[in-house]
Structures are given as C-alpha cells and as structure tokens.
C-alpha cells in the first residue's frame, strides 16, 4: 500500500478547515503517502541525504542557489483569501490540470494529488508550508513554499 487514509494523516485538519472547505471529490484525490513510499519519492526527487528542507546543503540540487530563479509572495494572496494560486507560480510551473504532483514536506511526509486539486486547495496546503516543495511527476519546474510567505521558483535537474 502506498497511501494512508486522509483521516489517518496527523495533519488532516488542514484539509477539513471550516473556513476553507474542500469538496468530497477533491478530498478523495488528496493522498498522503505511507512513510515508506514517501521516503522513496523524497530520496528520488528531493534529497538522498537530508530528511527535511531545513537541512539542505549546497551539495544537493535543492540547496544550490542556481536551482532557484525567483522569489514570489504567496502569503498576501493567501491572507486576502484569493481562490487562485498566484499567477506567477502557475506560469512558472506551466503544468496541465491532470499533472500528478507531490507536496513534499519531509522524507516521511509527502502528499500526492493532481495539479487541478492543488490549485483549488492551495490555501489549505499552505498551512503545511515549512520549506515544503511542490514537484510534478516527470517535470523539472519546482516551487518551494517558505514559512516567511515567499515561494522560491526553480528547476530541478532532469532525471
């Protein structure tokens, strides 16, 4: 089994927030990974050496400054209750609605969904931003959501 039930995810409250309701069909598409599956994905797509974004080093693509091209503000649109993911982020990513995406918080906490669901529910996901990375399956564009309200736009190496 690659996923746990959303209700068994210890931070499931972010998706059940009464001020940011999510449809049942979108909730069904938000799939927290088991620790084992998350670790494999993290090691493959994010970092073999570090368990959390706080510990990235310049020896890894995520720790290299040249992996990142721009910082944009996600917090102001979030605080203003804008339903749409900031345009600078969607433009950078250029992903289709059905692109499989992974919201990577740490080696043992990764959530899989599709880009359309992430776009609709992005405000809920931002409760989990602590250097969390949004990566797409077979995509090089990446966004790192920082606790300070900025999002770093970047590219990961192909591979």
Short mmCIF file of N, CA and C in Angstrom, two decimals:
data_model
loop_
_atom_site.label_atom_id
_atom_site.label_comp_id
_atom_site.label_asym_id
_atom_site.label_seq_id
_atom_site.Cartn_x
_atom_site.Cartn_y
_atom_site.Cartn_z
N UNK A 1 0.84 -1.19 0.00
CA UNK A 1 0.00 0.00 0.00
C UNK A 1 0.89 1.25 0.00
N UNK A 2 0.56 2.19 -0.86
CA UNK A 2 1.36 3.41 -0.99
C UNK A 2 0.78 4.61 -0.24
N UNK A 3 -0.47 4.53 0.19
CA UNK A 3 -1.14 5.69 0.80
C UNK A 3 -1.78 5.32 2.12
N UNK A 4 -1.97 6.35 2.93
CA UNK A 4 -2.76 6.18 4.15
C UNK A 4 -4.06 6.97 3.97
N UNK A 5 -5.07 6.63 4.72
CA UNK A 5 -6.33 7.36 4.65
C UNK A 5 -6.08 8.80 5.12
N UNK A 6 -6.74 9.73 4.47
CA UNK A 6 -6.56 11.13 4.85
C UNK A 6 -6.88 11.34 6.33
N UNK A 7 -7.88 10.64 6.82
CA UNK A 7 -8.24 10.77 8.25
C UNK A 7 -7.13 10.28 9.17
N UNK A 8 -6.26 9.41 8.67
CA UNK A 8 -5.15 8.90 9.48
C UNK A 8 -3.91 9.79 9.40
N UNK A 9 -3.93 10.78 8.51
CA UNK A 9 -2.83 11.73 8.37
C UNK A 9 -2.90 12.69 9.55
N UNK A 10 -1.78 12.82 10.28
CA UNK A 10 -1.85 13.58 11.54
C UNK A 10 -2.13 15.06 11.34
N UNK A 11 -1.96 15.57 10.14
CA UNK A 11 -2.25 16.98 9.87
C UNK A 11 -3.47 17.13 8.96
N UNK A 12 -4.35 16.17 9.01
CA UNK A 12 -5.55 16.17 8.14
C UNK A 12 -6.44 17.38 8.39
N UNK A 13 -6.33 17.99 9.57
CA UNK A 13 -7.17 19.14 9.89
C UNK A 13 -7.05 20.25 8.86
N UNK A 14 -5.88 20.38 8.21
CA UNK A 14 -5.70 21.48 7.25
C UNK A 14 -6.65 21.32 6.05
N UNK A 15 -7.08 20.09 5.80
CA UNK A 15 -7.98 19.84 4.68
C UNK A 15 -9.44 19.81 5.12
N UNK A 16 -9.67 19.98 6.42
CA UNK A 16 -11.03 19.95 6.95
C UNK A 16 -11.36 21.27 7.66
N UNK A 17 -10.56 22.28 7.37
CA UNK A 17 -10.73 23.61 7.97
C UNK A 17 -12.07 24.19 7.54
N UNK A 18 -12.89 24.60 8.51
CA UNK A 18 -14.25 25.05 8.17
C UNK A 18 -14.26 26.32 7.32
N UNK A 19 -13.22 27.14 7.41
CA UNK A 19 -13.17 28.37 6.61
C UNK A 19 -12.67 28.13 5.19
N UNK A 20 -12.09 26.94 4.94
CA UNK A 20 -11.58 26.59 3.62
C UNK A 20 -12.09 25.21 3.22
N UNK A 21 -13.39 25.11 2.99
CA UNK A 21 -13.97 23.78 2.70
C UNK A 21 -13.46 23.21 1.37
N UNK A 22 -13.34 21.89 1.36
CA UNK A 22 -12.89 21.16 0.18
C UNK A 22 -13.97 20.15 -0.18
N UNK A 23 -14.26 20.03 -1.48
CA UNK A 23 -15.28 19.09 -1.93
C UNK A 23 -14.85 17.65 -1.62
N UNK A 24 -15.82 16.78 -1.52
CA UNK A 24 -15.54 15.36 -1.26
C UNK A 24 -14.67 14.76 -2.36
N UNK A 25 -14.91 15.16 -3.62
CA UNK A 25 -14.12 14.59 -4.72
C UNK A 25 -12.66 15.06 -4.63
N UNK A 26 -12.44 16.31 -4.23
CA UNK A 26 -11.07 16.78 -4.06
C UNK A 26 -10.41 16.12 -2.86
N UNK A 27 -11.15 15.96 -1.77
CA UNK A 27 -10.59 15.27 -0.60
C UNK A 27 -10.15 13.85 -0.97
N UNK A 28 -10.92 13.19 -1.82
CA UNK A 28 -10.58 11.83 -2.23
C UNK A 28 -9.30 11.80 -3.07
N UNK A 29 -8.96 12.92 -3.70
CA UNK A 29 -7.76 12.98 -4.56
C UNK A 29 -6.52 13.46 -3.80
N UNK A 30 -6.67 13.80 -2.52
CA UNK A 30 -5.53 14.21 -1.69
C UNK A 30 -5.07 12.97 -0.93
N UNK A 31 -3.91 12.44 -1.35
CA UNK A 31 -3.49 11.13 -0.86
C UNK A 31 -2.14 11.20 -0.14
N UNK A 32 -2.17 11.24 1.20
CA UNK A 32 -0.90 11.18 1.94
C UNK A 32 -0.25 9.82 1.71
N UNK A 33 1.05 9.83 1.49
CA UNK A 33 1.78 8.58 1.26
C UNK A 33 2.16 7.92 2.58
N UNK A 34 2.33 6.60 2.52
CA UNK A 34 2.90 5.91 3.67
C UNK A 34 4.33 6.44 3.86
N UNK A 35 4.87 6.28 5.05
CA UNK A 35 6.24 6.73 5.31
C UNK A 35 7.23 6.08 4.36
N UNK A 36 7.01 4.81 4.08
CA UNK A 36 7.94 4.08 3.21
C UNK A 36 7.90 4.62 1.78
N UNK A 37 6.71 4.83 1.26
CA UNK A 37 6.57 5.37 -0.11
C UNK A 37 7.09 6.80 -0.17
N UNK A 38 6.79 7.60 0.85
CA UNK A 38 7.27 8.99 0.88
C UNK A 38 8.79 9.02 0.88
N UNK A 39 9.41 8.14 1.62
CA UNK A 39 10.88 8.11 1.69
C UNK A 39 11.50 7.79 0.33
N UNK A 40 10.89 6.87 -0.41
CA UNK A 40 11.40 6.53 -1.74
C UNK A 40 11.28 7.74 -2.66
N UNK A 41 10.12 8.39 -2.67
CA UNK A 41 9.93 9.55 -3.53
C UNK A 41 10.88 10.68 -3.14
N UNK A 42 10.99 10.96 -1.85
CA UNK A 42 11.87 12.02 -1.36
C UNK A 42 13.31 11.76 -1.80
N UNK A 43 13.77 10.54 -1.61
CA UNK A 43 15.15 10.20 -1.98
C UNK A 43 15.37 10.32 -3.48
N UNK A 44 14.37 10.00 -4.27
CA UNK A 44 14.47 10.04 -5.72
C UNK A 44 14.38 11.46 -6.27
N UNK A 45 13.44 12.24 -5.75
CA UNK A 45 13.16 13.55 -6.35
C UNK A 45 13.71 14.74 -5.58
N UNK A 46 13.97 14.57 -4.29
CA UNK A 46 14.35 15.72 -3.48
C UNK A 46 15.78 15.59 -2.95
N UNK A 47 16.02 14.66 -2.05
CA UNK A 47 17.33 14.56 -1.40
C UNK A 47 17.60 13.14 -0.92
N UNK A 48 18.77 12.66 -1.21
CA UNK A 48 19.18 11.36 -0.68
C UNK A 48 19.71 11.49 0.75
N UNK A 49 20.22 12.68 1.09
CA UNK A 49 20.94 12.85 2.35
C UNK A 49 20.16 13.51 3.47
N UNK A 50 19.28 14.45 3.14
CA UNK A 50 18.61 15.24 4.18
C UNK A 50 17.14 14.83 4.30
N UNK A 51 16.64 14.87 5.54
CA UNK A 51 15.27 14.44 5.82
C UNK A 51 14.24 15.57 5.78
N UNK A 52 14.71 16.81 5.83
CA UNK A 52 13.81 17.96 5.95
C UNK A 52 14.42 19.16 5.24
N UNK A 53 13.59 20.05 4.68
CA UNK A 53 14.12 21.22 3.98
C UNK A 53 15.06 22.10 4.81
N UNK A 54 14.93 22.07 6.12
CA UNK A 54 15.81 22.88 6.97
C UNK A 54 17.28 22.49 6.84
N UNK A 55 17.55 21.30 6.32
CA UNK A 55 18.91 20.77 6.34
C UNK A 55 19.55 20.62 4.97
N UNK A 56 18.91 21.16 3.91
CA UNK A 56 19.50 21.05 2.58
C UNK A 56 20.87 21.72 2.54
N UNK A 57 21.78 21.15 1.77
CA UNK A 57 23.13 21.69 1.64
C UNK A 57 23.42 21.98 0.16
N UNK A 58 24.43 22.80 -0.11
CA UNK A 58 24.78 23.12 -1.50
C UNK A 58 25.26 21.92 -2.32
N UNK A 59 25.47 20.78 -1.69
CA UNK A 59 25.87 19.60 -2.45
C UNK A 59 24.68 18.94 -3.14
N UNK A 60 23.45 19.39 -2.85
CA UNK A 60 22.24 18.84 -3.44
C UNK A 60 21.59 19.91 -4.31
N UNK A 61 20.82 19.50 -5.31
CA UNK A 61 20.21 20.49 -6.19
C UNK A 61 19.32 21.46 -5.42
N UNK A 62 18.62 20.99 -4.40
CA UNK A 62 17.71 21.87 -3.64
C UNK A 62 18.46 22.90 -2.81
N UNK A 63 19.70 22.64 -2.51
CA UNK A 63 20.50 23.57 -1.71
C UNK A 63 21.35 24.52 -2.52
N UNK A 64 21.33 24.36 -3.83
CA UNK A 64 22.13 25.23 -4.71
C UNK A 64 21.33 26.47 -5.09
N UNK A 65 21.94 27.62 -4.92
CA UNK A 65 21.27 28.87 -5.25
C UNK A 65 20.87 28.94 -6.72
N UNK A 66 21.68 28.35 -7.61
CA UNK A 66 21.35 28.45 -9.04
C UNK A 66 20.20 27.54 -9.46
N UNK A 67 19.65 26.75 -8.53
CA UNK A 67 18.44 25.97 -8.81
C UNK A 67 17.20 26.87 -8.75
N UNK A 68 17.36 28.03 -8.16
CA UNK A 68 16.24 28.92 -7.88
C UNK A 68 16.39 30.22 -8.67
N UNK A 69 15.33 30.62 -9.38
CA UNK A 69 15.40 31.79 -10.25
C UNK A 69 14.72 33.03 -9.69
N UNK A 70 13.73 32.83 -8.84
CA UNK A 70 12.93 33.97 -8.42
C UNK A 70 12.19 33.65 -7.13
N UNK A 71 11.96 34.66 -6.31
CA UNK A 71 11.12 34.53 -5.13
C UNK A 71 9.85 35.36 -5.37
N UNK A 72 8.71 34.78 -5.05
CA UNK A 72 7.44 35.49 -5.18
C UNK A 72 6.66 35.36 -3.88
N UNK A 73 5.69 36.25 -3.70
CA UNK A 73 4.90 36.28 -2.48
C UNK A 73 3.67 35.38 -2.62
N UNK A 74 3.52 34.42 -1.72
CA UNK A 74 2.28 33.63 -1.70
C UNK A 74 1.38 34.07 -0.54
N UNK A 75 1.99 34.68 0.48
CA UNK A 75 1.25 34.95 1.72
C UNK A 75 0.18 36.03 1.56
N UNK A 76 0.49 37.10 0.85
CA UNK A 76 -0.50 38.17 0.70
C UNK A 76 -1.77 37.68 -0.02
N UNK A 77 -1.64 36.98 -1.17
CA UNK A 77 -2.86 36.45 -1.79
C UNK A 77 -3.59 35.46 -0.87
N UNK A 78 -2.84 34.69 -0.10
CA UNK A 78 -3.43 33.72 0.84
C UNK A 78 -4.22 34.46 1.91
N UNK A 79 -3.62 35.50 2.49
CA UNK A 79 -4.29 36.25 3.56
C UNK A 79 -5.52 36.98 3.04
N UNK A 80 -5.49 37.38 1.76
CA UNK A 80 -6.62 38.07 1.16
C UNK A 80 -7.70 37.11 0.70
N UNK A 81 -7.45 35.80 0.88
CA UNK A 81 -8.44 34.80 0.55
C UNK A 81 -8.63 34.56 -0.93
N UNK A 82 -7.61 34.89 -1.72
CA UNK A 82 -7.73 34.67 -3.16
C UNK A 82 -7.81 33.17 -3.43
N UNK A 83 -8.81 32.80 -4.21
CA UNK A 83 -9.01 31.39 -4.50
C UNK A 83 -7.96 30.81 -5.43
N UNK A 84 -7.40 31.66 -6.28
CA UNK A 84 -6.46 31.16 -7.28
C UNK A 84 -5.03 31.19 -6.75
N UNK A 85 -4.30 30.14 -7.08
CA UNK A 85 -2.87 30.09 -6.81
C UNK A 85 -2.24 31.28 -7.53
N UNK A 86 -1.30 32.01 -6.90
CA UNK A 86 -0.71 33.17 -7.57
C UNK A 86 -0.24 32.85 -8.99
N UNK A 87 -0.58 33.76 -9.91
CA UNK A 87 -0.30 33.55 -11.33
C UNK A 87 1.18 33.35 -11.62
N UNK A 88 2.04 34.02 -10.88
CA UNK A 88 3.48 33.85 -11.11
C UNK A 88 3.90 32.40 -10.88
N UNK A 89 3.25 31.73 -9.96
CA UNK A 89 3.56 30.31 -9.68
C UNK A 89 3.01 29.42 -10.79
N UNK A 90 1.76 29.62 -11.17
CA UNK A 90 1.18 28.77 -12.22
C UNK A 90 1.89 28.98 -13.55
N UNK A 91 2.29 30.21 -13.83
CA UNK A 91 3.02 30.49 -15.07
C UNK A 91 4.37 29.78 -15.06
N UNK A 92 5.07 29.86 -13.94
CA UNK A 92 6.37 29.20 -13.82
C UNK A 92 6.24 27.69 -14.03
N UNK A 93 5.25 27.09 -13.40
CA UNK A 93 5.09 25.64 -13.48
C UNK A 93 4.62 25.20 -14.87
N UNK A 94 3.62 25.87 -15.41
CA UNK A 94 3.12 25.52 -16.72
C UNK A 94 2.56 24.10 -16.82
N UNK A 95 2.00 23.60 -15.73
CA UNK A 95 1.52 22.22 -15.68
C UNK A 95 0.06 22.13 -16.11
N UNK A 96 -0.30 20.97 -16.68
CA UNK A 96 -1.68 20.68 -17.02
C UNK A 96 -2.43 20.29 -15.75
N UNK A 97 -3.75 20.39 -15.80
CA UNK A 97 -4.60 20.08 -14.65
C UNK A 97 -4.39 18.66 -14.14
N UNK A 98 -4.14 17.71 -15.05
CA UNK A 98 -4.02 16.31 -14.63
C UNK A 98 -2.60 15.89 -14.27
N UNK A 99 -1.66 16.83 -14.23
CA UNK A 99 -0.29 16.50 -13.83
C UNK A 99 -0.29 15.98 -12.40
N UNK A 100 0.31 14.82 -12.19
CA UNK A 100 0.47 14.29 -10.83
C UNK A 100 1.50 15.14 -10.11
N UNK A 101 1.14 15.63 -8.93
CA UNK A 101 2.04 16.47 -8.15
C UNK A 101 2.26 15.87 -6.78
N UNK A 102 3.41 16.22 -6.22
CA UNK A 102 3.79 15.76 -4.89
C UNK A 102 4.12 16.98 -4.04
N UNK A 103 3.43 17.11 -2.92
CA UNK A 103 3.71 18.17 -1.96
C UNK A 103 4.59 17.54 -0.89
N UNK A 104 5.86 17.88 -0.92
CA UNK A 104 6.88 17.19 -0.12
C UNK A 104 7.27 18.03 1.09
N UNK A 105 6.90 17.58 2.27
CA UNK A 105 7.18 18.30 3.50
C UNK A 105 8.44 17.80 4.18
N UNK A 106 8.67 16.50 4.11
CA UNK A 106 9.85 15.88 4.71
C UNK A 106 9.97 14.47 4.13
N UNK A 107 11.01 13.77 4.51
CA UNK A 107 11.23 12.43 3.98
C UNK A 107 10.05 11.50 4.27
N UNK A 108 9.36 11.70 5.39
CA UNK A 108 8.26 10.78 5.71
C UNK A 108 6.88 11.40 5.56
N UNK A 109 6.82 12.62 4.98
CA UNK A 109 5.52 13.26 4.76
C UNK A 109 5.45 13.86 3.36
N UNK A 110 4.77 13.14 2.48
CA UNK A 110 4.54 13.58 1.11
C UNK A 110 3.08 13.33 0.78
N UNK A 111 2.46 14.29 0.13
CA UNK A 111 1.07 14.15 -0.29
C UNK A 111 1.03 14.17 -1.82
N UNK A 112 0.34 13.20 -2.38
CA UNK A 112 0.15 13.14 -3.83
C UNK A 112 -1.25 13.62 -4.18
N UNK A 113 -1.35 14.38 -5.26
CA UNK A 113 -2.64 14.78 -5.79
C UNK A 113 -2.43 15.13 -7.26
N UNK A 114 -3.36 15.85 -7.85
CA UNK A 114 -3.12 16.35 -9.21
C UNK A 114 -3.11 17.88 -9.15
N UNK A 115 -2.59 18.48 -10.19
CA UNK A 115 -2.38 19.92 -10.14
C UNK A 115 -3.70 20.69 -10.01
N UNK A 116 -4.76 20.22 -10.65
CA UNK A 116 -6.05 20.91 -10.53
C UNK A 116 -6.52 20.96 -9.08
N UNK A 117 -6.39 19.85 -8.37
CA UNK A 117 -6.79 19.80 -6.96
C UNK A 117 -5.87 20.71 -6.14
N UNK A 118 -4.57 20.66 -6.40
CA UNK A 118 -3.66 21.53 -5.66
C UNK A 118 -4.04 23.00 -5.87
N UNK A 119 -4.32 23.37 -7.12
CA UNK A 119 -4.69 24.76 -7.40
C UNK A 119 -5.94 25.17 -6.65
N UNK A 120 -6.94 24.30 -6.60
CA UNK A 120 -8.19 24.63 -5.91
C UNK A 120 -8.01 24.68 -4.39
N UNK A 121 -7.10 23.86 -3.87
CA UNK A 121 -6.95 23.71 -2.42
C UNK A 121 -5.64 24.29 -1.90
N UNK A 122 -4.98 25.12 -2.69
CA UNK A 122 -3.65 25.59 -2.32
C UNK A 122 -3.62 26.27 -0.96
N UNK A 123 -4.71 26.99 -0.63
CA UNK A 123 -4.72 27.69 0.66
C UNK A 123 -4.63 26.70 1.82
N UNK A 124 -5.26 25.54 1.70
CA UNK A 124 -5.17 24.52 2.74
C UNK A 124 -3.75 23.99 2.85
N UNK A 125 -3.13 23.72 1.70
CA UNK A 125 -1.75 23.21 1.70
C UNK A 125 -0.78 24.18 2.37
N UNK A 126 -1.06 25.49 2.29
CA UNK A 126 -0.13 26.47 2.84
C UNK A 126 -0.03 26.42 4.37
N UNK A 127 -0.99 25.76 5.03
CA UNK A 127 -0.85 25.53 6.47
C UNK A 127 0.34 24.59 6.74
N UNK A 128 0.78 23.89 5.72
CA UNK A 128 1.86 22.90 5.85
C UNK A 128 3.19 23.41 5.29
N UNK A 129 3.25 24.70 4.95
CA UNK A 129 4.47 25.18 4.30
C UNK A 129 5.54 25.45 5.35
N UNK A 130 6.62 24.76 5.21
CA UNK A 130 7.79 24.91 6.09
C UNK A 130 9.00 24.53 5.24
N UNK A 131 9.08 25.20 4.08
CA UNK A 131 10.10 24.80 3.12
C UNK A 131 9.61 23.69 2.22
N UNK A 132 8.31 23.40 2.30
CA UNK A 132 7.73 22.31 1.51
C UNK A 132 7.90 22.56 0.02
N UNK A 133 8.13 21.47 -0.71
CA UNK A 133 8.36 21.55 -2.15
C UNK A 133 7.19 20.95 -2.91
N UNK A 134 6.80 21.64 -3.99
CA UNK A 134 5.80 21.10 -4.90
C UNK A 134 6.54 20.70 -6.17
N UNK A 135 6.53 19.41 -6.45
CA UNK A 135 7.18 18.88 -7.65
C UNK A 135 6.16 18.09 -8.45
N UNK A 136 6.37 18.04 -9.74
CA UNK A 136 5.47 17.30 -10.61
C UNK A 136 6.13 16.06 -11.16
N UNK A 137 5.34 15.05 -11.39
CA UNK A 137 5.84 13.80 -11.96
C UNK A 137 6.36 14.08 -13.37
N UNK A 138 7.60 13.70 -13.61
CA UNK A 138 8.26 13.88 -14.90
C UNK A 138 8.31 15.35 -15.32
N UNK A 139 8.43 16.26 -14.35
CA UNK A 139 8.53 17.70 -14.61
C UNK A 139 9.77 18.24 -13.91
N UNK A 140 10.36 19.28 -14.47
CA UNK A 140 11.55 19.87 -13.84
C UNK A 140 11.22 21.12 -13.02
N UNK A 141 10.14 21.83 -13.35
CA UNK A 141 9.77 23.02 -12.59
C UNK A 141 9.42 22.61 -11.16
N UNK A 142 9.77 23.47 -10.22
CA UNK A 142 9.52 23.18 -8.81
C UNK A 142 9.24 24.50 -8.08
N UNK A 143 8.46 24.42 -7.02
CA UNK A 143 8.22 25.57 -6.15
C UNK A 143 8.49 25.12 -4.72
N UNK A 144 9.20 25.98 -3.99
CA UNK A 144 9.40 25.72 -2.56
C UNK A 144 8.67 26.80 -1.79
N UNK A 145 7.72 26.39 -0.95
CA UNK A 145 6.92 27.32 -0.17
C UNK A 145 7.57 27.52 1.19
N UNK A 146 7.99 28.75 1.44
CA UNK A 146 8.70 29.07 2.67
C UNK A 146 7.73 29.62 3.72
N UNK A 147 8.11 29.42 4.97
CA UNK A 147 7.30 29.89 6.10
C UNK A 147 7.20 31.41 6.15
N UNK A 148 8.15 32.11 5.54
CA UNK A 148 8.16 33.58 5.58
C UNK A 148 7.20 34.20 4.57
N UNK A 149 6.42 33.37 3.86
CA UNK A 149 5.43 33.89 2.93
C UNK A 149 5.91 34.00 1.50
N UNK A 150 7.14 33.55 1.26
CA UNK A 150 7.67 33.58 -0.10
C UNK A 150 7.68 32.17 -0.68
N UNK A 151 7.61 32.13 -2.00
CA UNK A 151 7.75 30.88 -2.73
C UNK A 151 8.96 31.03 -3.65
N UNK A 152 9.84 30.05 -3.61
CA UNK A 152 11.00 30.07 -4.50
C UNK A 152 10.65 29.26 -5.73
N UNK A 153 10.85 29.87 -6.89
CA UNK A 153 10.58 29.22 -8.17
C UNK A 153 11.88 28.68 -8.69
N UNK A 154 11.88 27.43 -9.12
CA UNK A 154 13.14 26.85 -9.56
C UNK A 154 12.96 25.70 -10.54
N UNK A 155 14.08 25.09 -10.85
CA UNK A 155 14.13 23.94 -11.73
C UNK A 155 15.00 22.87 -11.07
N UNK A 156 14.52 21.65 -11.11
CA UNK A 156 15.35 20.55 -10.63
C UNK A 156 16.01 19.88 -11.82
N UNK A 157 17.11 19.23 -11.60
CA UNK A 157 17.78 18.57 -12.71
C UNK A 157 16.90 17.50 -13.34
N UNK A 158 17.03 17.32 -14.63
CA UNK A 158 16.27 16.25 -15.30
C UNK A 158 16.84 14.92 -14.84
N UNK A 159 15.97 13.96 -14.77
CA UNK A 159 16.47 12.66 -14.36
C UNK A 159 15.46 11.78 -13.74
#
